[in-house]
PDB file of C-alpha atoms and ligand atoms in Angstrom:
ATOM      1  CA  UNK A 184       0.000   0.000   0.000  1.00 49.00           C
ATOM      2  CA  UNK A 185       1.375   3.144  -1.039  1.00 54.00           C
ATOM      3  CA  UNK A 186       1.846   5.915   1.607  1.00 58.00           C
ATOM      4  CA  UNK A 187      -0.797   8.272   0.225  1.00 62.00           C
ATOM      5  CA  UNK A 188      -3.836   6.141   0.626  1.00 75.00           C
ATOM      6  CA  UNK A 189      -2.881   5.651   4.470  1.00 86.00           C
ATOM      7  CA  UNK A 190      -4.657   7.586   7.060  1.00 93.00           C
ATOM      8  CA  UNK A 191      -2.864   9.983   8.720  1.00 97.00           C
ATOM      9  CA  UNK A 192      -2.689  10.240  12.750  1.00 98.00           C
ATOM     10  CA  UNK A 193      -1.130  13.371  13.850  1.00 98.00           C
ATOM     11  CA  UNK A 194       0.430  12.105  17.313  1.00 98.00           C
ATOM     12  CA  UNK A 195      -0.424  14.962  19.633  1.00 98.00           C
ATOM     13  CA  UNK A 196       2.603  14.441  21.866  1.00 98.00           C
ATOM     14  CA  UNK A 197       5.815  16.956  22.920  1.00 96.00           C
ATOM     15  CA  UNK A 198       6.855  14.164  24.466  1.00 97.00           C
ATOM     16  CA  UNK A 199       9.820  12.720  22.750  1.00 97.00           C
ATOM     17  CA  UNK A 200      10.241   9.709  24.365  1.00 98.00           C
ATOM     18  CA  UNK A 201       6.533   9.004  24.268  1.00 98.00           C
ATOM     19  CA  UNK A 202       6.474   9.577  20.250  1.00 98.00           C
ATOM     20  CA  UNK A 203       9.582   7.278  19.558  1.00 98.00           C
ATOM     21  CA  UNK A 204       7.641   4.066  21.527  1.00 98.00           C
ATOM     22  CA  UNK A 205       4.449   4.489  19.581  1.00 98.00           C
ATOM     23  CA  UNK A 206       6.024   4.996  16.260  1.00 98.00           C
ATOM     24  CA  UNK A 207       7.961   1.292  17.531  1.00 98.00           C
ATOM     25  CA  UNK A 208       4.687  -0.093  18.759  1.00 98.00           C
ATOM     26  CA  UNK A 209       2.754   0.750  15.642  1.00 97.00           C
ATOM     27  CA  UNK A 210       5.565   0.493  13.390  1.00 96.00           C
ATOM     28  CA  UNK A 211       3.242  -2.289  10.771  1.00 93.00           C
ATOM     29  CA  UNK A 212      -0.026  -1.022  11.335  1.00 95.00           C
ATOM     30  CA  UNK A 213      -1.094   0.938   8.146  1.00 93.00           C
ATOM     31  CA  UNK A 214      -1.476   4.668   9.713  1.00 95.00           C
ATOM     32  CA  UNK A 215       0.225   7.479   8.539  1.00 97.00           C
ATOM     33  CA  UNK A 216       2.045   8.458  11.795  1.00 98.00           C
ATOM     34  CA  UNK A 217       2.684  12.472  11.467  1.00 98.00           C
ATOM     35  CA  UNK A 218       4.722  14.086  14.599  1.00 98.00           C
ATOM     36  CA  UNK A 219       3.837  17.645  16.104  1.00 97.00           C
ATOM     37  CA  UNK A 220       7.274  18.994  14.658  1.00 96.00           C
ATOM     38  CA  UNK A 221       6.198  17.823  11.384  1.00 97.00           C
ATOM     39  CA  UNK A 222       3.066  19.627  11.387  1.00 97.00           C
ATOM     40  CA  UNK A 223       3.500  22.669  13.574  1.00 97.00           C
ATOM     41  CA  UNK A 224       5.979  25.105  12.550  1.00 95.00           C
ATOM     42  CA  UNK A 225       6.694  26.054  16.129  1.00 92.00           C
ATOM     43  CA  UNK A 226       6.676  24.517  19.812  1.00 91.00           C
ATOM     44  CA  UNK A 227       2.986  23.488  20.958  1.00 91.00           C
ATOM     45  CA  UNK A 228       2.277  23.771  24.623  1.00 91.00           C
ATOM     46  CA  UNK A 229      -1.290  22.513  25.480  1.00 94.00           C
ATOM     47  CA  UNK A 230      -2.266  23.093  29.137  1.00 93.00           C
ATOM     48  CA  UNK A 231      -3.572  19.871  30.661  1.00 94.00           C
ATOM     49  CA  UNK A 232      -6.317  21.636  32.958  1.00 95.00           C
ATOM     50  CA  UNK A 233      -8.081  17.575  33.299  1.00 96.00           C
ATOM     51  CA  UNK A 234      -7.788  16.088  36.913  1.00 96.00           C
ATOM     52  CA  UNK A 235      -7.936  12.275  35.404  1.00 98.00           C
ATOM     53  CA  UNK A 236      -5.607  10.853  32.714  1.00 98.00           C
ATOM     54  CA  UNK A 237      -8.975  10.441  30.171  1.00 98.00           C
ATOM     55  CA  UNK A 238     -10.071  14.090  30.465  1.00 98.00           C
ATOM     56  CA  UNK A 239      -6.349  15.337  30.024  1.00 98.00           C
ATOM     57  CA  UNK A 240      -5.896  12.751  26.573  1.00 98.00           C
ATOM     58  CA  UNK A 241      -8.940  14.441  25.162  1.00 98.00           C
ATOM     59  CA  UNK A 242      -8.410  17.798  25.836  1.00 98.00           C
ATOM     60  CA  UNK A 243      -4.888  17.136  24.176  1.00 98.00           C
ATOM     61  CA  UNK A 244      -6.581  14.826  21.060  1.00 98.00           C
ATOM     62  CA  UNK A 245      -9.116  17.451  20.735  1.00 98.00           C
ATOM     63  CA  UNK A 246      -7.081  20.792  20.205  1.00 98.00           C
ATOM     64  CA  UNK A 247      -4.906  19.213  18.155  1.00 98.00           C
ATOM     65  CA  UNK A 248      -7.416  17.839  16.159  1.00 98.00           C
ATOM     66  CA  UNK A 249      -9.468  20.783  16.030  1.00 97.00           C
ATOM     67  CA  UNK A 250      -5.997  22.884  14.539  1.00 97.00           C
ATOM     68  CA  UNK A 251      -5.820  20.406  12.022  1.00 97.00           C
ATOM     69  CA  UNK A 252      -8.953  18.766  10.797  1.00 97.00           C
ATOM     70  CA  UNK A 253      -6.750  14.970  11.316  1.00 98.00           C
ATOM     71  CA  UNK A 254      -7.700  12.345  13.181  1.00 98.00           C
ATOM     72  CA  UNK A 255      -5.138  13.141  16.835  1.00 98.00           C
ATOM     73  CA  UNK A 256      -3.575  10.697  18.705  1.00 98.00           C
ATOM     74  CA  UNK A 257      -2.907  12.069  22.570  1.00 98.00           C
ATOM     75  CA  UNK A 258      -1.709   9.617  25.401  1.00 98.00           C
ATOM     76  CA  UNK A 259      -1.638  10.742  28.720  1.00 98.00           C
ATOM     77  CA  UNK A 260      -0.228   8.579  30.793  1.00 98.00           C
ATOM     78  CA  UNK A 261       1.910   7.979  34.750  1.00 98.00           C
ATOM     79  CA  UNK A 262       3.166   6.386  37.860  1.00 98.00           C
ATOM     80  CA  UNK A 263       0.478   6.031  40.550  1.00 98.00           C
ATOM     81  CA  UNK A 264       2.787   4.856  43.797  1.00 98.00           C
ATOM     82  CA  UNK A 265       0.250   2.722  46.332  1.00 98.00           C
ATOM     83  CA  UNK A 266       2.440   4.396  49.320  1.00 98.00           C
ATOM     84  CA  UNK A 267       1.821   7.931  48.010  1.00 98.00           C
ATOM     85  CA  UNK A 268      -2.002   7.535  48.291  1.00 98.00           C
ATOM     86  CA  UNK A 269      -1.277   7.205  44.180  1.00 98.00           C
ATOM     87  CA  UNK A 270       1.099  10.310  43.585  1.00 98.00           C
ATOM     88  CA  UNK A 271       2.453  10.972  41.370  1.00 98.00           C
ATOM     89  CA  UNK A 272      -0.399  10.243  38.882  1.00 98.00           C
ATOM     90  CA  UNK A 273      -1.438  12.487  36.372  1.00 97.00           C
ATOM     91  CA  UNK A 274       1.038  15.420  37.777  1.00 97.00           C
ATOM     92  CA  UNK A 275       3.811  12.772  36.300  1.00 98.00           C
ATOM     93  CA  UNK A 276       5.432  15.446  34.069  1.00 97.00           C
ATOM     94  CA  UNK A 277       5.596  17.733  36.925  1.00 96.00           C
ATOM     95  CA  UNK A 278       6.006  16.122  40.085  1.00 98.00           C
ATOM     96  CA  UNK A 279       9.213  18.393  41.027  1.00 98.00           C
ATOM     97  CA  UNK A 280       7.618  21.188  39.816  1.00 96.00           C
ATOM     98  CA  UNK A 281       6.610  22.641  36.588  1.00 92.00           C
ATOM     99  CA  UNK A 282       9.836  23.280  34.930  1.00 92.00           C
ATOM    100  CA  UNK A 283      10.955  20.135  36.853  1.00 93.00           C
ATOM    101  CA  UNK A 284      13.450  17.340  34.253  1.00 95.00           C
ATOM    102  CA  UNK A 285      13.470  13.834  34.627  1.00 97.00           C
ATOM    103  CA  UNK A 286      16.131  13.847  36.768  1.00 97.00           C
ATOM    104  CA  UNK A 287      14.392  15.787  39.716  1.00 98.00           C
ATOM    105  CA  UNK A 288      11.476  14.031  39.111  1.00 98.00           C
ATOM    106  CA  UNK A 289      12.996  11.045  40.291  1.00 98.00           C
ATOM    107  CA  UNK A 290      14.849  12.001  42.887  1.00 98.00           C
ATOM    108  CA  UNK A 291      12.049  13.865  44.598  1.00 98.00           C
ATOM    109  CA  UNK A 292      10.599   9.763  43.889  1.00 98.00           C
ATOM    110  CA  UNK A 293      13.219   8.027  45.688  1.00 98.00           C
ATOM    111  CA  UNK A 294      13.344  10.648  48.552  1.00 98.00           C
ATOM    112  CA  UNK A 295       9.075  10.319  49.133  1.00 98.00           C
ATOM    113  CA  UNK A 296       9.547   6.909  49.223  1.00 98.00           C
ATOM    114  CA  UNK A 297      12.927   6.651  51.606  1.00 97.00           C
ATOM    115  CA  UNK A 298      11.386   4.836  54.494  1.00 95.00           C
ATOM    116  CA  UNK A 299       9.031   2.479  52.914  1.00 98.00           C
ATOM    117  CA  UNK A 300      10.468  -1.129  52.532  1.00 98.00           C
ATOM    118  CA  UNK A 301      10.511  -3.546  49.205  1.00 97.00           C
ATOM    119  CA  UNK A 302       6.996  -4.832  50.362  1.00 97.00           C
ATOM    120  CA  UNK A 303       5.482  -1.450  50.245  1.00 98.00           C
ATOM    121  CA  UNK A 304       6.690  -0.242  47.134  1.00 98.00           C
ATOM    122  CA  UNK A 305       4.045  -0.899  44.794  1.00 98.00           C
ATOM    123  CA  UNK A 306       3.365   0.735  41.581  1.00 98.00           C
ATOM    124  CA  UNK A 307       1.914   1.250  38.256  1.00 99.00           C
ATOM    125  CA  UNK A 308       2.351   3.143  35.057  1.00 99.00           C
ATOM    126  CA  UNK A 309      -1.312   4.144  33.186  1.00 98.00           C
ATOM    127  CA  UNK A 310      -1.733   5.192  29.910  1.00 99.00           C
ATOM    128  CA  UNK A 311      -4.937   6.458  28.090  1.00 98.00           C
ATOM    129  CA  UNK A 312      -4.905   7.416  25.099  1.00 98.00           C
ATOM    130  CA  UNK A 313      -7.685   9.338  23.221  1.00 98.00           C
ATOM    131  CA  UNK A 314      -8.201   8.620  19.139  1.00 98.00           C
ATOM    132  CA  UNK A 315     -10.301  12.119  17.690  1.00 98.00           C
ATOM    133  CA  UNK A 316     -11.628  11.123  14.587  1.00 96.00           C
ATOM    134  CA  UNK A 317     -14.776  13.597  13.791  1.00 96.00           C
ATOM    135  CA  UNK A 318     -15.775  16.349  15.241  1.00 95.00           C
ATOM    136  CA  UNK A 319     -18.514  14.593  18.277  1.00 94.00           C
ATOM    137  CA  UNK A 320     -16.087  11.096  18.367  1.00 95.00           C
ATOM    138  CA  UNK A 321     -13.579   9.929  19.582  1.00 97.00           C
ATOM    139  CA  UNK A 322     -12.117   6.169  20.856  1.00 97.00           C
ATOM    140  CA  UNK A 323     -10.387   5.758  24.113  1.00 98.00           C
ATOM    141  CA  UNK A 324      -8.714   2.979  25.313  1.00 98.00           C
ATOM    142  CA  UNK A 325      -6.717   2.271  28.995  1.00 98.00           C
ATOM    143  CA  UNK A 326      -3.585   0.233  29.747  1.00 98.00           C
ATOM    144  CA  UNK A 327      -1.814  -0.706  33.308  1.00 98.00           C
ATOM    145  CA  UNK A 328       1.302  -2.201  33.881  1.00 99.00           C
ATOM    146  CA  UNK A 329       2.335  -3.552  37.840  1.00 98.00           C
ATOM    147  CA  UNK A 330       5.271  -2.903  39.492  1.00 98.00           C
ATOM    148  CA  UNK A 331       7.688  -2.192  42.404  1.00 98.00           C
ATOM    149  CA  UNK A 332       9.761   0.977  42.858  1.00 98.00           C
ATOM    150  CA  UNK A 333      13.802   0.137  42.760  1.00 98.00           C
ATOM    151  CA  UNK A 334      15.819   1.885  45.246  1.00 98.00           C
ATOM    152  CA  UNK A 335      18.185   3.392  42.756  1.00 98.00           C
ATOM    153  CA  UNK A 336      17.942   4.618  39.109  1.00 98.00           C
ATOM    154  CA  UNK A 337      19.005   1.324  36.981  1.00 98.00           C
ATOM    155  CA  UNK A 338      19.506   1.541  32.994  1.00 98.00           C
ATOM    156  CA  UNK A 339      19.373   3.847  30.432  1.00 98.00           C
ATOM    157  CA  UNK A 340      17.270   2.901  27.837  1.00 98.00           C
ATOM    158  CA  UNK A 341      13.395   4.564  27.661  1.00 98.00           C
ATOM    159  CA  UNK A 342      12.661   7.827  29.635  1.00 98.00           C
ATOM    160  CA  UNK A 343      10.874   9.697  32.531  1.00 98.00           C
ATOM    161  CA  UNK A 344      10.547   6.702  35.324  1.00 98.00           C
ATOM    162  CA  UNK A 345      11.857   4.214  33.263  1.00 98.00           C
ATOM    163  CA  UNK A 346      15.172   3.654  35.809  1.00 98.00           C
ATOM    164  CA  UNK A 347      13.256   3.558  38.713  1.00 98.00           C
ATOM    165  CA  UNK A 348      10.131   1.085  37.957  1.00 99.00           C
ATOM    166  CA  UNK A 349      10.345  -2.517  37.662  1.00 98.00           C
ATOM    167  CA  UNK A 350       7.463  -4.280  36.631  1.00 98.00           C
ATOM    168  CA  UNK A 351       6.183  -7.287  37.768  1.00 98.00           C
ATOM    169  CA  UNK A 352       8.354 -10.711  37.783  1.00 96.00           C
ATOM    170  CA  UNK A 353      11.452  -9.358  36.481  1.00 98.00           C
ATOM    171  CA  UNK A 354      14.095  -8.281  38.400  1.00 97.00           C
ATOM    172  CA  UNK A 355      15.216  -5.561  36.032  1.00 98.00           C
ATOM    173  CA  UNK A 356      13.948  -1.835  35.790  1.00 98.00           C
ATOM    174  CA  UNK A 357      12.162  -0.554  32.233  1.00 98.00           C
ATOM    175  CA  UNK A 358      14.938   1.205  31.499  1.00 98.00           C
ATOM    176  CA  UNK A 359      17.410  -1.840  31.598  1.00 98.00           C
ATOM    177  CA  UNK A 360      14.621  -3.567  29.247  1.00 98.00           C
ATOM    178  CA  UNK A 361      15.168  -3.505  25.251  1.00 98.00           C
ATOM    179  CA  UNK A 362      12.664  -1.259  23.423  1.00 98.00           C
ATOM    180  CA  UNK A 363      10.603  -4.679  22.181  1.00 98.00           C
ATOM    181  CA  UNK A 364      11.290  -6.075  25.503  1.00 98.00           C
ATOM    182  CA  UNK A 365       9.261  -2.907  27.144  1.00 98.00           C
ATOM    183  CA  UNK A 366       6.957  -2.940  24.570  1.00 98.00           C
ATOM    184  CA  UNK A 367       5.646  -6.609  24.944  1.00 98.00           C
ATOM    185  CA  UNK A 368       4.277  -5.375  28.679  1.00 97.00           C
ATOM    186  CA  UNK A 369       4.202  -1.842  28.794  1.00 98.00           C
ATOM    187  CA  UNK A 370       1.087   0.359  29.842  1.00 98.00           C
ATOM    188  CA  UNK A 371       1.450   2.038  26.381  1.00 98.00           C
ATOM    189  CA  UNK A 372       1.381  -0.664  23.850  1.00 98.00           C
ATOM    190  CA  UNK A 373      -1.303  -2.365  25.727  1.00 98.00           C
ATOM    191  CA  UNK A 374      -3.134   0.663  25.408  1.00 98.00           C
ATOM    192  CA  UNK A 375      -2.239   0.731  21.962  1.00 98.00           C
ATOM    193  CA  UNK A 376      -3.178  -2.688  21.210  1.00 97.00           C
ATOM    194  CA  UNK A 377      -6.809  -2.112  23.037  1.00 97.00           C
ATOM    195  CA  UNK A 378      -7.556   1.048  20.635  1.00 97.00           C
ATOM    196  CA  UNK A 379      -6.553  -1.115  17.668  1.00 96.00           C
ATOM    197  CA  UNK A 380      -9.041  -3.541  18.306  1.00 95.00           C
ATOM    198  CA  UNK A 381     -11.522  -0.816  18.959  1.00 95.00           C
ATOM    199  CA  UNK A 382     -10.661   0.407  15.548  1.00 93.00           C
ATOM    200  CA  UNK A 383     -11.099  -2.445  13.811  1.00 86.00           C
ATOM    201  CA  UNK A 384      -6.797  -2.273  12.731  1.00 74.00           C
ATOM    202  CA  UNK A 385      -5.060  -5.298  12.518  1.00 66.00           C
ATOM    203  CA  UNK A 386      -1.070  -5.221  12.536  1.00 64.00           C
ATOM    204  CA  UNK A 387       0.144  -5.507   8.773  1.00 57.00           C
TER     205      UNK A 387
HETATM  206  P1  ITT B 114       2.588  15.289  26.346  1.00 74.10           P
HETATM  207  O1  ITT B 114       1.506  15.796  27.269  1.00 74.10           O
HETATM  208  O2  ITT B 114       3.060  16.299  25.375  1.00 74.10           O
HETATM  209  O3  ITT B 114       2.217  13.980  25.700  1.00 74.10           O
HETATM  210  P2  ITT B 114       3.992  14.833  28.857  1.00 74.10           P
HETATM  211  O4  ITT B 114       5.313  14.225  29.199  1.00 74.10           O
HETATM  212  O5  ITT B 114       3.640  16.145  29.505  1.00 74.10           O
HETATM  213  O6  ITT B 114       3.892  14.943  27.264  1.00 74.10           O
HETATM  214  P3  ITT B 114       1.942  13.490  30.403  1.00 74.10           P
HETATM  215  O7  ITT B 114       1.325  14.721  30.934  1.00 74.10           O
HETATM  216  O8  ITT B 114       1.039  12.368  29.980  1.00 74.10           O
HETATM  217  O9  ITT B 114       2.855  13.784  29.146  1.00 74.10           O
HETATM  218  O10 ITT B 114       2.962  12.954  31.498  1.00 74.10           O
HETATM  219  C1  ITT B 114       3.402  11.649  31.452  1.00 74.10           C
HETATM  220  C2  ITT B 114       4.603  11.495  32.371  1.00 74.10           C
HETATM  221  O11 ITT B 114       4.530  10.216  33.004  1.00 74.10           O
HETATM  222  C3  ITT B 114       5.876  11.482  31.555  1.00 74.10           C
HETATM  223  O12 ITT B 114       6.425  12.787  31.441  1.00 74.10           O
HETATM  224  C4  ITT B 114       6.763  10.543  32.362  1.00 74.10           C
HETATM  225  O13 ITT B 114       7.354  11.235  33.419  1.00 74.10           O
HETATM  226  C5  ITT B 114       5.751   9.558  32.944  1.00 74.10           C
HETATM  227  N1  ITT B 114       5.633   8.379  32.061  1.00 74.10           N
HETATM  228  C6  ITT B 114       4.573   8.018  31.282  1.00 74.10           C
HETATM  229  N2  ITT B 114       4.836   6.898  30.593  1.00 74.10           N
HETATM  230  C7  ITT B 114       6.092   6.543  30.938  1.00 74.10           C
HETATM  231  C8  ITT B 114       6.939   5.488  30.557  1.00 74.10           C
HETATM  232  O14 ITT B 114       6.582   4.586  29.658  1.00 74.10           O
HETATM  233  N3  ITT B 114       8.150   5.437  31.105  1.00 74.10           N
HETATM  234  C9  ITT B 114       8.546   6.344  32.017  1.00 74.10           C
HETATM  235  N4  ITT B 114       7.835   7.390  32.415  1.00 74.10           N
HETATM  236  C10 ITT B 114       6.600   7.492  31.880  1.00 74.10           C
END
């Protein structure tokens, strides 16, 4: 199938790291993947005003759709910590503050959570992600992945909490994982794979 007769998604992420894993995840599924730096000439910032992850995907999906008539793509997505009454949550990007980086981010992580023991360290990353495709629809679709909080940052690979968050019956963090390794239990592509099947797209 020839590029031009694919539909095109415009992924309504800044999020770098976000962008790369579902251009991986959805690398052979025939959609036109188009990034906000492709389509915008400048920086978008989108305030996320939502108090749940849903609200905060479609207000993304829905001004980026509205700016350019194509069906938008948003996932909004975190860490809810069980010992942090579920912080960080959708304040994910901004835990440390709003101008906060990765790096304080996790710190400020490690320090909440200095006194609570393996046991109590239980976590999850959530991702919904919000599909506009006309003007009064859109799909949605929800993925969870389990884990435990490390006590250090481990690995490299991935972003945000990747270092910190090891998910269920391994014994490494995300960010030691490969990319495919992440992606065959990851919050995102089972999102992914849940508003595929909503959509009636199968994998190429
Ligand atoms: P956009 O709104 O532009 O998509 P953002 O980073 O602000 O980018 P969110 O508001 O959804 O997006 O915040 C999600 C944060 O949750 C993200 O910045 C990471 O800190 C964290 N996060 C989500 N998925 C993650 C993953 O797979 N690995 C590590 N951290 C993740």
């Amino acid at each position: 199938m020839h590029n031009n007769s694919l539909k095109k998604v415009l992924v309504a992420t800044s999020n770098r790291g976000k962008l790369l894993e579902i251009q991986q995840i959805l690398r052979s599924v025939p959609l036109e993947l188009i990034s906000m730096d492709e389509y915008f000439d400048s920086q978008v910032e989108i305030e996320e005003t939502g108090s749940t992850f849903e609200e905060n995907a479609l207000i993304k999906a829905q001004w980026v759709y509205n700016k350019s008539g194509l069906w938008a793509l948003a996932d909004d997505s975190g860490l809810e910590v069980d010992a942090l009454g579920g912080k960080p949550g959708v304040l994910s990007a901004r835990f440390a503050g709003v101008n906060a980086g990765t790096e304080e981010n996790n710190r400020k992580l490690l320090n909440e959570l200095e006194n609570i023991s393996a046991s109590d360290r239980s976590a999850r990353f959530r991702c919904v992600l919000v599909l506009k495709t006309a003007p009064d629809s859109y799909l949605c679709s929800e993925g969870v992945c389990e884990g435990h909080i490390g006590f250090e940052p481990r690995g490299s690979n991935g972003f945000g909490y990747d270092p910190l968050f090891i998910p269920e019956g391994l014994d490494r963090t995300f960010a030691q994982l490969s990319s495919e390794e992440k992606h065959l239990l990851s919050h995102r592509a089972k999102a992914l794979k849940s508003l595929l099947e909503k959509l009636n797209v199968l994998p190429l």
